[in-house]
Each structure stands twice: as structure tokens, then as C-alpha cells.
XYZ file of C-alpha atoms in Angstrom:
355
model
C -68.973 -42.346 6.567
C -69.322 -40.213 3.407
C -69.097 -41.877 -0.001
C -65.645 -40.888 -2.402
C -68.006 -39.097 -4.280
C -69.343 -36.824 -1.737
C -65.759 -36.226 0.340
C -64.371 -33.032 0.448
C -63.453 -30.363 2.866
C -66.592 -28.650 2.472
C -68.563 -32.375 3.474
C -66.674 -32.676 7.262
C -66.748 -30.575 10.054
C -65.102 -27.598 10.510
C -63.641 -25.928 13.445
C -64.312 -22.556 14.697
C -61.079 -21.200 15.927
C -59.980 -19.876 18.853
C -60.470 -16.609 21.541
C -57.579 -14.794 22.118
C -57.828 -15.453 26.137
C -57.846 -19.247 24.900
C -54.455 -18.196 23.084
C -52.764 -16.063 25.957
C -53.868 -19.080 28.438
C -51.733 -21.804 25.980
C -48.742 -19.083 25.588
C -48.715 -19.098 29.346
C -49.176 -22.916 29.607
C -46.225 -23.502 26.757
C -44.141 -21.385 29.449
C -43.754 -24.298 31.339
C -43.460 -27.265 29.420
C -40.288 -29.379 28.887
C -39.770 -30.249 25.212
C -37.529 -33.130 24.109
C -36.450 -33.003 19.904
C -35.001 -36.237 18.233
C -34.138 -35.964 14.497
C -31.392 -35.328 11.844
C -29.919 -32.188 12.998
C -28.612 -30.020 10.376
C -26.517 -27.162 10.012
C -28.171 -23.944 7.630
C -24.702 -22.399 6.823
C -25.381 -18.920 4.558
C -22.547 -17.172 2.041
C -22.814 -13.883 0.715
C -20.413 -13.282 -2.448
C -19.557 -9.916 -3.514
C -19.646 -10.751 -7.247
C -18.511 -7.532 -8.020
C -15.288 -7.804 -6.462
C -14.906 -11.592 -8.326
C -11.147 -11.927 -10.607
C -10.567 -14.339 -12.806
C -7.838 -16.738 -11.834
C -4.520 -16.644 -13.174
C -4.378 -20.663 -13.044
C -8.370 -21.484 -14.339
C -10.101 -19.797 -16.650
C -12.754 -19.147 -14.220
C -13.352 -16.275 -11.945
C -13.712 -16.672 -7.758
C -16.637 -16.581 -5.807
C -15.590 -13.876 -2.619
C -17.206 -14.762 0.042
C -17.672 -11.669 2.653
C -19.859 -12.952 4.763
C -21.314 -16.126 6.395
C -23.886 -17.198 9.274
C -25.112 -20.510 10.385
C -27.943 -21.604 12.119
C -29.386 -24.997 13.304
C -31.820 -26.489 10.432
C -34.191 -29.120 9.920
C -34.576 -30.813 13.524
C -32.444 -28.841 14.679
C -34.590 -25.488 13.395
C -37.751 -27.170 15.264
C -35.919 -26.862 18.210
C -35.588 -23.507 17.565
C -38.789 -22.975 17.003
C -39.913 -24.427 20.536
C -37.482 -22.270 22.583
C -38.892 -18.975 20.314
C -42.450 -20.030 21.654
C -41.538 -19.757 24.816
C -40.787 -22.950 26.232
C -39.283 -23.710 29.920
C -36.920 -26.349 28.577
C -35.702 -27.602 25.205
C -33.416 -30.859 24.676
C -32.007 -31.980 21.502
C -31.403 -35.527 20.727
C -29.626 -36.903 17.875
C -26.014 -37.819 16.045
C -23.213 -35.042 14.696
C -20.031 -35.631 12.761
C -16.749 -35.051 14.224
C -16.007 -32.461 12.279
C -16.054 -28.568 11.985
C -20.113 -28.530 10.873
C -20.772 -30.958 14.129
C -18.675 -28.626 16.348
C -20.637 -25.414 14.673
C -24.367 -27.186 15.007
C -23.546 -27.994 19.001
C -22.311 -23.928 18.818
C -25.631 -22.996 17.421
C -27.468 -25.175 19.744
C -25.896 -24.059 22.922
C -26.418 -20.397 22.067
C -30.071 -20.476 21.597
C -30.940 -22.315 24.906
C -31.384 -25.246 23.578
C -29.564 -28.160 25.541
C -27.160 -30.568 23.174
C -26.065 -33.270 25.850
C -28.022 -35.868 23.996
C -26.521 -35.510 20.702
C -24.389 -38.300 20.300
C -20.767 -37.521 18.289
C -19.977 -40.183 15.952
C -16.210 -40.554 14.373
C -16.635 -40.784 10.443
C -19.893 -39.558 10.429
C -21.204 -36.811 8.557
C -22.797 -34.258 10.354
C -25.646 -32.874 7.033
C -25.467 -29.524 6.131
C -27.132 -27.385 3.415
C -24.569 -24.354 2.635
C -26.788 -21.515 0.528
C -24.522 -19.517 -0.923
C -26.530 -15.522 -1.650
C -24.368 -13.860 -4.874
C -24.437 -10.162 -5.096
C -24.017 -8.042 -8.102
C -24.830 -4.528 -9.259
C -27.253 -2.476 -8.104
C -28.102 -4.583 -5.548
C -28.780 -7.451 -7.591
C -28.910 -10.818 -5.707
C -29.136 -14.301 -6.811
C -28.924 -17.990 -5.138
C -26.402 -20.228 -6.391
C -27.350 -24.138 -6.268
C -27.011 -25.303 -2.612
C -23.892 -27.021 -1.378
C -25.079 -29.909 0.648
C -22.737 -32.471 3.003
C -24.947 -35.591 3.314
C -23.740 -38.994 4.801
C -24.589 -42.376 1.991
C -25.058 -44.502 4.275
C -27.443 -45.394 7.597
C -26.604 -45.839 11.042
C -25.371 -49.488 11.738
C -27.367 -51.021 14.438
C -24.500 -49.747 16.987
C -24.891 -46.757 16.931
C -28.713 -46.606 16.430
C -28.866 -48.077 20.033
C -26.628 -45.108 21.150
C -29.144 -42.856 20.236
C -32.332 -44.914 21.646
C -30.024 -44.819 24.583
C -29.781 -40.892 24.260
C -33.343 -40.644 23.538
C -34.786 -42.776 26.955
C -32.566 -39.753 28.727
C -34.358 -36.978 27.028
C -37.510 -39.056 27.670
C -37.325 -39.497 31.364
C -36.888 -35.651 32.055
C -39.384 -34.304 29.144
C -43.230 -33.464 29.022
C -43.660 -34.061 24.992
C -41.327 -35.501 22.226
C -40.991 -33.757 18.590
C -39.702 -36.214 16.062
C -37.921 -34.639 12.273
C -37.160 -37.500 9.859
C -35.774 -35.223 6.956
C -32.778 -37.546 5.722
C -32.637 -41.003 3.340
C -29.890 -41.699 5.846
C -30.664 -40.015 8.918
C -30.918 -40.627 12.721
C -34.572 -42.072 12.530
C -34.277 -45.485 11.905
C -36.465 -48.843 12.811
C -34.534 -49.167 16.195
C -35.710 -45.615 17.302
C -38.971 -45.781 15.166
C -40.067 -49.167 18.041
C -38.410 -46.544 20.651
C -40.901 -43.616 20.351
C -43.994 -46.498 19.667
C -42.854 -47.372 23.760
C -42.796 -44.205 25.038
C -45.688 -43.607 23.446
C -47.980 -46.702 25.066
C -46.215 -45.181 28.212
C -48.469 -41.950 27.861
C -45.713 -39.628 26.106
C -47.448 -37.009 23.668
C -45.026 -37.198 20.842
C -45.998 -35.526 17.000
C -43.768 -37.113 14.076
C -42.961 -34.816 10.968
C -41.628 -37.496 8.300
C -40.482 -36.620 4.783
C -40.464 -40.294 3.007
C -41.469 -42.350 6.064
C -44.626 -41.022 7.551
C -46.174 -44.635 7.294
C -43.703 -46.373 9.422
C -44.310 -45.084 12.721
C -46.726 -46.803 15.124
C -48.700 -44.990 18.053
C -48.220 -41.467 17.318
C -49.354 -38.691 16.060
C -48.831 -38.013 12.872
C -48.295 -34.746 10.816
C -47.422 -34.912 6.924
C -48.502 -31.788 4.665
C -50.427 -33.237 2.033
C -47.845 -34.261 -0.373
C -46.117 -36.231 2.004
C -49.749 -38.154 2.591
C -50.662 -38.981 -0.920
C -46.861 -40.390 -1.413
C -47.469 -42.523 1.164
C -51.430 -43.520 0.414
C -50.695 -43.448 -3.346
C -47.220 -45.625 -3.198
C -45.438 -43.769 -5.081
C -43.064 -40.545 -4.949
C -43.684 -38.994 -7.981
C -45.819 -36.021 -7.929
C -49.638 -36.748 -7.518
C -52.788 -35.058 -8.458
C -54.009 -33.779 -4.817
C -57.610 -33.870 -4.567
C -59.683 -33.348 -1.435
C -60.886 -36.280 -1.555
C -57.735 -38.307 -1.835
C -56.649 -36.347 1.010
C -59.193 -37.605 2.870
C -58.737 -40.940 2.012
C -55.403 -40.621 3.006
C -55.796 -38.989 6.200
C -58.215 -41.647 7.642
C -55.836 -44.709 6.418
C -52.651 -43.237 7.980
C -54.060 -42.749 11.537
C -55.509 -46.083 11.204
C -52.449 -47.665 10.237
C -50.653 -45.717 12.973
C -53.085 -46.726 15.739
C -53.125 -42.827 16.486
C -54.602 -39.486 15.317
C -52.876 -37.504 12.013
C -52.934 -33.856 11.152
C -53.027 -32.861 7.472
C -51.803 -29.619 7.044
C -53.061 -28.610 3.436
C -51.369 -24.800 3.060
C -53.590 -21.828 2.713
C -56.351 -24.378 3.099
C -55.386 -25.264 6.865
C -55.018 -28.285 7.846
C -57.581 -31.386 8.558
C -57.610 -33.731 12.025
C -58.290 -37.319 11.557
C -58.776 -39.470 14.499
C -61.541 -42.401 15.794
C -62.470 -42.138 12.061
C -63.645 -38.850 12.685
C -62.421 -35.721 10.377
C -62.456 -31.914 11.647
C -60.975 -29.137 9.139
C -59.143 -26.101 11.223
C -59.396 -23.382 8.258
C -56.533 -20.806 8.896
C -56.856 -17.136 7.391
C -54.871 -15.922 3.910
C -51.668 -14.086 4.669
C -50.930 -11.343 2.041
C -47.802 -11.332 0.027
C -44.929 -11.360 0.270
C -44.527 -14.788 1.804
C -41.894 -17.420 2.044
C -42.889 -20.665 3.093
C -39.158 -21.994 4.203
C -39.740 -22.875 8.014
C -43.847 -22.917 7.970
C -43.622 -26.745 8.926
C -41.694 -26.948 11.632
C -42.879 -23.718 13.403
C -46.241 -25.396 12.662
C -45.269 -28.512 14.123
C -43.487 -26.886 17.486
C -46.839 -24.473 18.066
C -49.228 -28.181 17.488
C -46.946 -30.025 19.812
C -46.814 -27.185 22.181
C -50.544 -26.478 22.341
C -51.411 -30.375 22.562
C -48.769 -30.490 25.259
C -50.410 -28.504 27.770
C -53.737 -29.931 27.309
C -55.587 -28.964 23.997
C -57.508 -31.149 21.839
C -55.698 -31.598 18.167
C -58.246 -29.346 16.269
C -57.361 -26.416 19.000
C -53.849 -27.205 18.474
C -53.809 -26.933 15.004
C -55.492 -23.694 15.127
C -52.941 -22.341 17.440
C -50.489 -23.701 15.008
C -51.731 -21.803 11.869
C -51.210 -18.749 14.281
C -47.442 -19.484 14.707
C -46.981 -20.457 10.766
C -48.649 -17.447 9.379
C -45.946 -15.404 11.568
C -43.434 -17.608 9.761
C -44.259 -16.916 6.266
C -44.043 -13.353 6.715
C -40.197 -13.218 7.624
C -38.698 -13.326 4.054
C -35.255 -14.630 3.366
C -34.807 -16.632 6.602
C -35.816 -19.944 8.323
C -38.326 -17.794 11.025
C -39.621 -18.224 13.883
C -42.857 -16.877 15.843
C -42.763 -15.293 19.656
C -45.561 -15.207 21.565
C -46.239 -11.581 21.055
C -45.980 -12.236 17.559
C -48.977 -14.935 17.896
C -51.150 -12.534 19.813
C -50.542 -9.630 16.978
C -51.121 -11.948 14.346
C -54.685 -13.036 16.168
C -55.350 -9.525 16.489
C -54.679 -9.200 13.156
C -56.495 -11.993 11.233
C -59.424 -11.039 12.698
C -59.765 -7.259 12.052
């Protein structure tokens, strides 16, 4: 083991990347895999606002916002899901809870008309079904600005009831799925301790499932793990306000996390790549710089559907990741929205980065 003083990326192994027949095999492999999502599904709802057409009201002294258009999407667990059906894959379920109102019926809309099969999201009266409304002002020549974010959230958890309706949901999805792709985005989301103990069983039972947490990446038991490097030095560090990330602290924290978890862990560290930790062991999987303009809003969980999808049909974690950086540099290029990558998109980007 190397001493603090002499751990940093530049210390471990590194991976060498992958052929582009290694690439076109997985894309063909991913073609048949059966991919279960559990999370908080969210809806991505977008306004546009002709500012220019705005009048001040005759009752407030304050003038309207016109909305002319709108389009909605599924986001956070519900955008991973997404993501898997643009790579490709044979079969995508989507587990988790909606509202029983008009967001809920417009997420199972948005669901349903990408593929993607919603018969294990549970619908729960007087429950909020989370959405993050972005609403896109335009002015004069062509002048366009973001207004804050509207957001629906729920302020409270899941009683115990209904978190065993979803575990319920979730051994469904289980039995008929190859892998398992877990989002834990909310402070009151779907992902609590009863479905947490859930995916540690179907785990021991041999089911390949990858966990993207936000605040909870060190309460989940025999699987893998995949935090960017923020979300790891919370954790490690014990604290949520914003650390100091040095390699070596990455490290550190990489090496704890998957021992604590009983599993491996994935690091993804931006432009830097991303770093697998498992039997103590550290490998770095560089990725190549993608030129400007880029918009990192989506990178993660198209990351996390290409790892989980490459792992699924049979490659190691450091071959996954690699395969991953492939489908998140697609991402970043595609401006303005929550992308995703196709496979031909993968293969141009490979024959790209290395020209």
C-alpha cells in the first residue's frame, strides 16, 4: 500500500483503454440485456417565456411571464432510464413511487413513450410526485436567460407502508431483470433503509446492481458503488460543506467506501476520468478532453447507464468505466438538454478521441 504522502493518480495503475471491436462487441452485447431502474423519478418540465410580449397587470404592479412553450421529460432516475434505452438496451423497467397528480400522470406519459416500462411505479395518494420546472426567458435579439427553477418536492419520507410497496415492486423488476441501476437524488425520496437491505439481498443473490447516491453513498451494503468525487469526500470527510479535493483524499476515500460497502466503487473524477477501487486494489481509467462548448447536465447518469451496461454483459469495472467515459463525453457535447449517447454516437466519438 502506498504511504499518504506518495498517493496520487500518477502513483496507481492506469488503464489502457479500449479497441473499438472491444466497443462494437459491448454495443452488441448491451442489445440484449434487461435493465431494471429503482429511484426518485422526476419530472424535467421546460418553459419558454416570450418576454417581449410580457404586460404589466392591471391588478399587480408586476408584469406576466407568457409562457409559449413547454416540454417535459423524465429526470433524475427517471433520465437514467433514458439513458439505458438510448444505449440500446433490449428491455428497460422503471421502479419507483409518483404522486397522484398531473406531474405523476405526465412522468408515467414520458416513460411509456420512450420504451421504457412504468408497471412498477407505485402511485401513492398525497404524495408528491418531484419535479424541477426550468423556466428559459426570451428577450430581444435573441437574448435568453434562466429564471430560478420551480421545484415540487415532498417534506417528508415514505412511512414504512409504503416503503414495503416499493420493495414489493422492486423483487418484480428483480425477478425478470439482468442488472439493477439505483438513483438516490432526494432528502425524501424512494430509497430508504427498507429498500437500501432490499438491493444488499439481491445483491448476495448474484444481481450486478451500481448505486449513484447524492447524500447517502455510505449506506448501502454489497454493491457497487459510484459517487463523483464530491459526493466521496462528503461522505469520507463527514461533512457536506465543500472540501478541498486532493488526489490523495480521493484515494483515501475510494478504498474506505468499497471497504465499508463489502463491494468495489468507481470514482469518477471529471476530465480526470474516473478511478476503480476494489480488493484494495486502485486502477485509474483516464478519459480524453472534450473541447468546448460543454454542458455537464446528464454526464452522470449517462455515465452510470454505459458502466452498468458494459459490466452487465461481462466486462471488468476498469473496461466499463472506459466504455462509460465514451457515452459521457457524447453527453457533454449536447448543450441545453439532459442528453443522451446512441451507439453510433459511441463509435464516432472513439473514432474521434483517437485521431
Amino acid at each position: 500500500m502506498l504511504s499518504d504522502e506518495s498517493m496520487n493518480l500518477a502513483s496507481i495503475r492506469q488503464f489502457d483503454g479500449l479497441p473499438r471491436e472491444q466497443v462494437t462487441d459491448i454495443l452488441q452485447r448491451i442489445s440484449r440485456l434487461k435493465v431494471g431502474v429503482i429511484g426518485d423519478g422526476c419530472l424535467d418540465m421546460y418553459w419558454h417565456a416570450d418576454m417581449t410580449a410580457s404586460e404589466l397587470s392591471r391588478e399587480t404592479p408586476h408584469y406576466n411571464v407568457p409562457v409559449v412553450g413547454e416540454r417535459f421529460a423524465p429526470g433524475a432516475a427517471g433520465n437514467a432510464a433514458v439513458n439505458f434505452k438510448a444505449l440500446g438496451c433490449e428491455e428497460v423497467s422503471f421502479c419507483s413511487i409518483a404522486g397522484d397528480d398531473w406531474r405523476g400522470h405526465l412522468l408515467k406519459e414520458a416513460l411509456r413513450s420512450r420504451g421504457i416500462d412504468d408497471a412498477f411505479v407505485q402511485v401513492e395518494a398525497g404524495r408528491v410526485t418531484p419535479a424541477y420546472c426550468k423556466v428559459m426567458l426570451h428577450g430581444l435579439q435573441e437574448v435568453r436567460q434562466e429564471a430560478p427553477r420551480i421545484d415540487f418536492i415532498n417534506q417528508e419520507g415514505l412511512s414504512d407502508a409504503a416503503g414495503h410497496r416499493v420493495v414489493q415492486q422492486l423483487d418484480r423488476m428483480a425477478e425478470k431483470v439482468d442488472v439493477i441501476s439505483v438513483t438516490d437524488q432526494l432528502e425524501y425520496g424512494v430509497v430508504g433503509s427498507i429498500v437500501r437491505e432490499r438491493l444488499s439481498y439481491w445483491a448476495s443473490q448474484g444481481k450486478k446492481i451500481v448505486v449513484d447516491s447524492r447524500d447517502r453513498i455510505g449506506t448501502f451494503k454489497n454493491v457497487v458503488l459510484k459517487p463523483n468525487e464530491l459526493e466521496a469526500l462528503r461522505w469520507y470527510n463527514g461533512s457536506s460543506k465543500h472540501q478541498q479535493a486532493t488526489e490523495s483524499g480521493i484515494l483515501k476515500a475510494g478504498l474506505q467506501l468499497s471497504k465499508q460497502a463489502g463491494a468495489p466503487c468507481c470514482i469518477t473524477l471529471g476530465e480526470k476520468g474516473a478511478v476503480w477501487f476494489e480488493n484494495n486494489e486502485m486502477i485509474l481509467v483516464p478519459t480524453r478532453p472534450v473541447p468546448p462548448p460543454i454542458d455537464i447536465v446528464g454526464a452522470g447518469d449517462s455515465f452510470t447507464a454505459a458502466f452498468l451496461s458494459a459490466w452487465g454483459t461481462g466486462c471488468t469495472g476498469p473496461e466499463a468505466a472506459a466504455f462509460a467515459h465514451l457515452a459521457a463525453a457524447v453527453t457533454v457535447r449536447k448543450c441545453g438538454e439532459t442528453g443522451t449517447a446512441s451507439p453510433q454516437e459511441i463509435l464516432d466519438r472513439w473514432d474521434h478521441s483517437e485521431v
